[in-house]
Coordinates of C-alpha atoms in Angstrom, one line a residue:
X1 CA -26.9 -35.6 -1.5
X2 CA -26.6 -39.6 -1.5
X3 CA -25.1 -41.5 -4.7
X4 CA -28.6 -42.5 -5.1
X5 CA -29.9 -38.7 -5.6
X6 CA -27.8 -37.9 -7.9
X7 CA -28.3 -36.2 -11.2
X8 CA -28.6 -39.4 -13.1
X9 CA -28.3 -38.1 -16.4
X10 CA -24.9 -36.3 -15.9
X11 CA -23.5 -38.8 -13.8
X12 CA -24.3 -41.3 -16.5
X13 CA -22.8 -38.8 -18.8
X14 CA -19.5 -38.4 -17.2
X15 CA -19.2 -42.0 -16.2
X16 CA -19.0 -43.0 -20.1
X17 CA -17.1 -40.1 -20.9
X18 CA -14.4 -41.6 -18.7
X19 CA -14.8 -44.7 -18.4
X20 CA -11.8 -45.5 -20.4
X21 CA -10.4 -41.6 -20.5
X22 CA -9.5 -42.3 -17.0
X23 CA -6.8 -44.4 -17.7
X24 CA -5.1 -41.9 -20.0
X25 CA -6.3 -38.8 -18.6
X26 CA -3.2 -37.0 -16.9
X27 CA -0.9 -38.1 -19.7
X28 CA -2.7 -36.5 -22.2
X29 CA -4.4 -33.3 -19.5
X30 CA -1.2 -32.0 -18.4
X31 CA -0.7 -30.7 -21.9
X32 CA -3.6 -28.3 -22.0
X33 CA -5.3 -27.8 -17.9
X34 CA -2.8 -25.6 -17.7
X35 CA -2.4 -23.6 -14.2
X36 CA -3.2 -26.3 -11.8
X37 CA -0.2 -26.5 -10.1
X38 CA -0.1 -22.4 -9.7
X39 CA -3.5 -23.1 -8.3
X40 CA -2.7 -25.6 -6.1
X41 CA 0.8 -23.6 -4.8
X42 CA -1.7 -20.7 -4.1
X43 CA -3.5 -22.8 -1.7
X44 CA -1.5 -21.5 1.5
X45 CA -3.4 -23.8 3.8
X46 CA -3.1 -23.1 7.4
X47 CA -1.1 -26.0 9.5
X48 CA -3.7 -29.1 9.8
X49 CA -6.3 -27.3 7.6
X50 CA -9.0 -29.1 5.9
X51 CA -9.1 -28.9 1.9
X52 CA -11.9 -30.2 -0.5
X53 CA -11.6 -30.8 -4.0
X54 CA -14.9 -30.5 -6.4
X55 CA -14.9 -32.3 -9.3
X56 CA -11.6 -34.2 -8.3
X57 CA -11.6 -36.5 -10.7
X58 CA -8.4 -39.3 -11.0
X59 CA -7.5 -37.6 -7.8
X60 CA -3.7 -36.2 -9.9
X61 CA -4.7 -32.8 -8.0
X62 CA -5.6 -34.1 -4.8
X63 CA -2.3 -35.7 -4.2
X64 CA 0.0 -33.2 -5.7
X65 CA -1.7 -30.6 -2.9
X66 CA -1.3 -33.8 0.3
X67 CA 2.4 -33.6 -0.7
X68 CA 2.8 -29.8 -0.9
X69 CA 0.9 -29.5 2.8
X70 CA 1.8 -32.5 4.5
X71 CA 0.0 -31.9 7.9
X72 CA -3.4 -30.9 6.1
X73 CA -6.3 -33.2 5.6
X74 CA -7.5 -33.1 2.0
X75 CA -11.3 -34.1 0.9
X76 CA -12.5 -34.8 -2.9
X77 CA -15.9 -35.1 -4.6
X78 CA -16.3 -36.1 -8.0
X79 CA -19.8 -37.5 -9.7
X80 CA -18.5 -39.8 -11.4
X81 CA -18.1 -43.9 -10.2
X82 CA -15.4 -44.4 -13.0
X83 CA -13.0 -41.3 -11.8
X84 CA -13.2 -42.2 -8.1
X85 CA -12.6 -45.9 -8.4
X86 CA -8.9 -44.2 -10.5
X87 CA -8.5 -41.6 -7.9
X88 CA -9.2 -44.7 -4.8
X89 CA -6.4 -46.6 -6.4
X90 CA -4.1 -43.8 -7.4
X91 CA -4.1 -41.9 -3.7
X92 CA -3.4 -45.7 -2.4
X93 CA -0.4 -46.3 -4.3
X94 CA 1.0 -42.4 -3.0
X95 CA 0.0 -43.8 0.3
X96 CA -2.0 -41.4 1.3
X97 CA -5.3 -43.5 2.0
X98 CA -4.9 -42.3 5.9
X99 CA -5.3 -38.1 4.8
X100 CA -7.8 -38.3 1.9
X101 CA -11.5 -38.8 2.1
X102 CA -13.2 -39.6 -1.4
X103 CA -17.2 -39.0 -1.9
X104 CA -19.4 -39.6 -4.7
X105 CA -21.5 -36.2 -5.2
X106 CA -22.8 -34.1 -7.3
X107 CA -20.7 -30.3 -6.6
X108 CA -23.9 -28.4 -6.9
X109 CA -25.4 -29.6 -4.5
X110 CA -23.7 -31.6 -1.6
X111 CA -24.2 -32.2 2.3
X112 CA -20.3 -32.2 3.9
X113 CA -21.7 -33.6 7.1
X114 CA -23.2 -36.4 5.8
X115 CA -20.2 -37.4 3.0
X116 CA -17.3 -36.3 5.5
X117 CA -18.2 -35.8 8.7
X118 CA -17.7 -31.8 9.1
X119 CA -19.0 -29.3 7.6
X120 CA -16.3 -26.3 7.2
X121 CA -13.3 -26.4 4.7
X122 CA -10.3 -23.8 5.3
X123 CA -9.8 -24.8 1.3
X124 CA -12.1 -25.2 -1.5
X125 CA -10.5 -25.6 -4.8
X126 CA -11.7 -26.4 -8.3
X127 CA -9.7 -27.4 -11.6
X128 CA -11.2 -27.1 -14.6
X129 CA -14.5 -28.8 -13.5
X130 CA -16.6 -25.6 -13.6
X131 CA -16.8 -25.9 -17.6
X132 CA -18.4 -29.6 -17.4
X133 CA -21.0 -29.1 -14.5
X134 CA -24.6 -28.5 -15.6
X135 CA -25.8 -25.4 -13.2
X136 CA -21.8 -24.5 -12.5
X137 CA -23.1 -21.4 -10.8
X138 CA -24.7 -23.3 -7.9
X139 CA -20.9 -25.0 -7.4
X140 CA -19.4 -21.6 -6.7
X141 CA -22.3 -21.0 -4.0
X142 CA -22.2 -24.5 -2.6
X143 CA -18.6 -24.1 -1.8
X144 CA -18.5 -20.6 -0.5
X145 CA -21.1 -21.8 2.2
X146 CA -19.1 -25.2 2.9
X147 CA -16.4 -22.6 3.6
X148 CA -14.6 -22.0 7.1
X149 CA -14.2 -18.3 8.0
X150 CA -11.2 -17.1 6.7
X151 CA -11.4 -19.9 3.9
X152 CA -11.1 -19.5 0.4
X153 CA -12.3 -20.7 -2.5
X154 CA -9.9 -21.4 -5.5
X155 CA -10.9 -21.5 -9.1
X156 CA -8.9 -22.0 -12.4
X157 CA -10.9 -22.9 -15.8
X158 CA -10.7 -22.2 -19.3
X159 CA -10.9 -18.6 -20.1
X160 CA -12.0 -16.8 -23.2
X161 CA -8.7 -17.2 -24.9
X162 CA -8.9 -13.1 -25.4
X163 CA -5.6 -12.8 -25.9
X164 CA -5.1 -15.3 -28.5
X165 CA -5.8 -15.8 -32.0
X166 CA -9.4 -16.6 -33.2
X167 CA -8.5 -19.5 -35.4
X168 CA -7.1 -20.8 -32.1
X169 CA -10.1 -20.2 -29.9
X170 CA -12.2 -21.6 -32.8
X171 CA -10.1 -24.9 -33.0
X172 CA -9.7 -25.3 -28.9
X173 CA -13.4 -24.9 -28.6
X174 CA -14.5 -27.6 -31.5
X175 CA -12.4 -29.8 -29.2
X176 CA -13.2 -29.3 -26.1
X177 CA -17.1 -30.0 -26.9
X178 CA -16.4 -33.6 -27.8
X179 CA -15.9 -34.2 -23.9
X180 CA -18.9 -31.7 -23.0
X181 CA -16.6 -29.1 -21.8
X182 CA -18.0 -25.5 -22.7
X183 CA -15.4 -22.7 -21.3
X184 CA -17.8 -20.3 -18.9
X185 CA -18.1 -16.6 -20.2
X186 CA -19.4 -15.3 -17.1
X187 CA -17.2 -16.9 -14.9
X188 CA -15.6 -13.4 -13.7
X189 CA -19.0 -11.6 -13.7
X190 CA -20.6 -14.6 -11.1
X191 CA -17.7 -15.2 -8.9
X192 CA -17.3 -11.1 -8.6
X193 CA -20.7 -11.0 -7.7
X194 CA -20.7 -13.9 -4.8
X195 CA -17.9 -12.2 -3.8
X196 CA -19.7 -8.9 -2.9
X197 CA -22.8 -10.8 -1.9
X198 CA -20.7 -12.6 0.5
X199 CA -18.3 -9.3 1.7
X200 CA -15.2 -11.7 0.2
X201 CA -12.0 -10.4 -1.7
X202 CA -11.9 -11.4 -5.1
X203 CA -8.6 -12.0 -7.1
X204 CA -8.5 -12.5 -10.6
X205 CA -5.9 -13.4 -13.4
X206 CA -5.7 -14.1 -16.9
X207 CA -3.0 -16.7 -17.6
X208 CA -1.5 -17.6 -20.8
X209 CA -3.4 -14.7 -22.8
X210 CA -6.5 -15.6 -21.5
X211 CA -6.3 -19.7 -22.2
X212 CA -7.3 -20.3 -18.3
X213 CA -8.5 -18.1 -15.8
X214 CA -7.5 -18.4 -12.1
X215 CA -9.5 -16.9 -9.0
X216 CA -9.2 -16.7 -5.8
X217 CA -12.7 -15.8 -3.6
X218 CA -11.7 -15.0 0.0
X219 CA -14.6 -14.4 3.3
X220 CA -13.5 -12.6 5.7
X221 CA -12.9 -14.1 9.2
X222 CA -17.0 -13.2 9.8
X223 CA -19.4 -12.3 7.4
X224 CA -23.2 -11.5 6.9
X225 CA -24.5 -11.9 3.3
X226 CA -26.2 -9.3 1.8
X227 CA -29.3 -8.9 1.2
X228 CA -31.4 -7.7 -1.8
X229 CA -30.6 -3.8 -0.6
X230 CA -27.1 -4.2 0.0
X231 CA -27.7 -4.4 3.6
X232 CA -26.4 -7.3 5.8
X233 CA -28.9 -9.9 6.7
X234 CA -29.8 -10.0 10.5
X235 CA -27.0 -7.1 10.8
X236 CA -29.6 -4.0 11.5
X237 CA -29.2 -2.9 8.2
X238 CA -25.6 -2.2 8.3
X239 CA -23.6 -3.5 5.9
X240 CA -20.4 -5.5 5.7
X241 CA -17.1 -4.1 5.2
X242 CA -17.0 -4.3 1.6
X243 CA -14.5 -6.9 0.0
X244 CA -11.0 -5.5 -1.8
X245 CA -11.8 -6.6 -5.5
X246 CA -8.9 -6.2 -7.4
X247 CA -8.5 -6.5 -11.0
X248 CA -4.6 -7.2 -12.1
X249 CA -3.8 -7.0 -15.7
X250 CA -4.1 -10.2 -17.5
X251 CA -1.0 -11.6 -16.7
X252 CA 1.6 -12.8 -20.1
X253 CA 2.3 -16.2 -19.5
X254 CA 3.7 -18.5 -22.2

């Protein structure tokens, strides 16, 4: 999708939203995204693999995971003019201008080919973005099928805060919707179910009794998705080896 297709509402939206946030945004963020960097050590990226960030935003995330793999080739997409022009300037003064490729997009729709110039990630991995995007579902299909086989897709969001007092949830989520962020309920039930659709693992944790959620969605080397029977497509009606889904106890991190 070209800048010129897309959304203009929401990309409107986020541009004002940050048009001056962006200045501030990881001084005041790294108090309350919390998990990213567990995300991002997660990653695991095969030597020179190719990683793509949706919804990358001042690029903080995107450089953190160039220095952590230093022979990979990281990609980010973000919607908004404001963040990318931050995340342009901030990956320049890291020097890293010669491994990261920034593209204006919109995550729920997006062409790699035509904003990159390949079409397979090894990596997909998304911070806290799912909460903002309009139609969030379509990002976790979009990126499964921009994925490599073998690749995985990494996910960590506000949770439910389940484990944690109402007043709390009450107060976090009166905040959160003055930047239009809205923690998503079904997160676990929609990436579970692309990840059977798809024959994937699926890895889930609760962090910090249940502030954030983290998940990992892995294909398998080859896959066939499923269709409506729970028979592969073009497979002569033999299925997939089903993915391992497995569901750890939320985890008790302070």
């Amino acid at each position: 999708m070209s800048a010129s297709e897309l959304p203009a509402d929401h990309a409107e939206l986020m541009d004002g939203v940050y048009r001056w946030q962006r200045h501030i945004y990881d001084l005041t963020r790294k108090y309350y995204l919390l998990g990213r960097d567990q995300m991002i050590s997660g990653l695991d990226v095969p030597a020179n693999g190719r990683v793509l960030e949706l919804g990358c935003g001042t690029g903080r995330n995107i450089a953190l995971a160039a220095r952590r793999y230093p022979d990979a080739r990281l990609y980010g997409l973000d919607i908004s003019a404001e963040m990318l022009e931050t995340a342009g300037k901030a990956i320049g003064r890291d020097g890293l201008s010669g491994r990261v490729v920034l593209a204006r997009g919109d995550a729920t729709d997006f062409d790699a080919k035509t904003l990159f110039g390949i079409e397979r990630f090894d990596r997909i991995f998304v911070s806290y973005s799912l909460s903002m995007i309009p139609g969030w579902e379509k990002t976790v299909s979009a990126a499964l099928a921009a994925l490599a086989p073998g690749g995985s897709l990494h996910v960590v969001d506000f949770g439910q805060q389940e484990g944690l007092p109402n007043w709390f949830r009450t107060l976090l989520r009166g905040w959160l919707k003055k930047f239009h962020v809205t923690p998503r309920e079904s997160l676990r039930e929609v990436l579970e179910s692309e990840s059977r659709r798809t024959g994937a693992s699926f890895c889930f944790r609760a962090l910090y009794r249940g502030y954030a959620w983290l998940a990992v969605v892995k294909i398998a080397h080859s896959y066939l998705p499923l269709d409506g029977g729970g028979r592969a497509q073009g497979g002569g009606g033999q299925a997939p080896r089903p993915g391992a889904t497995r569901r750890p106890s939320p985890s008790r991190g302070g």
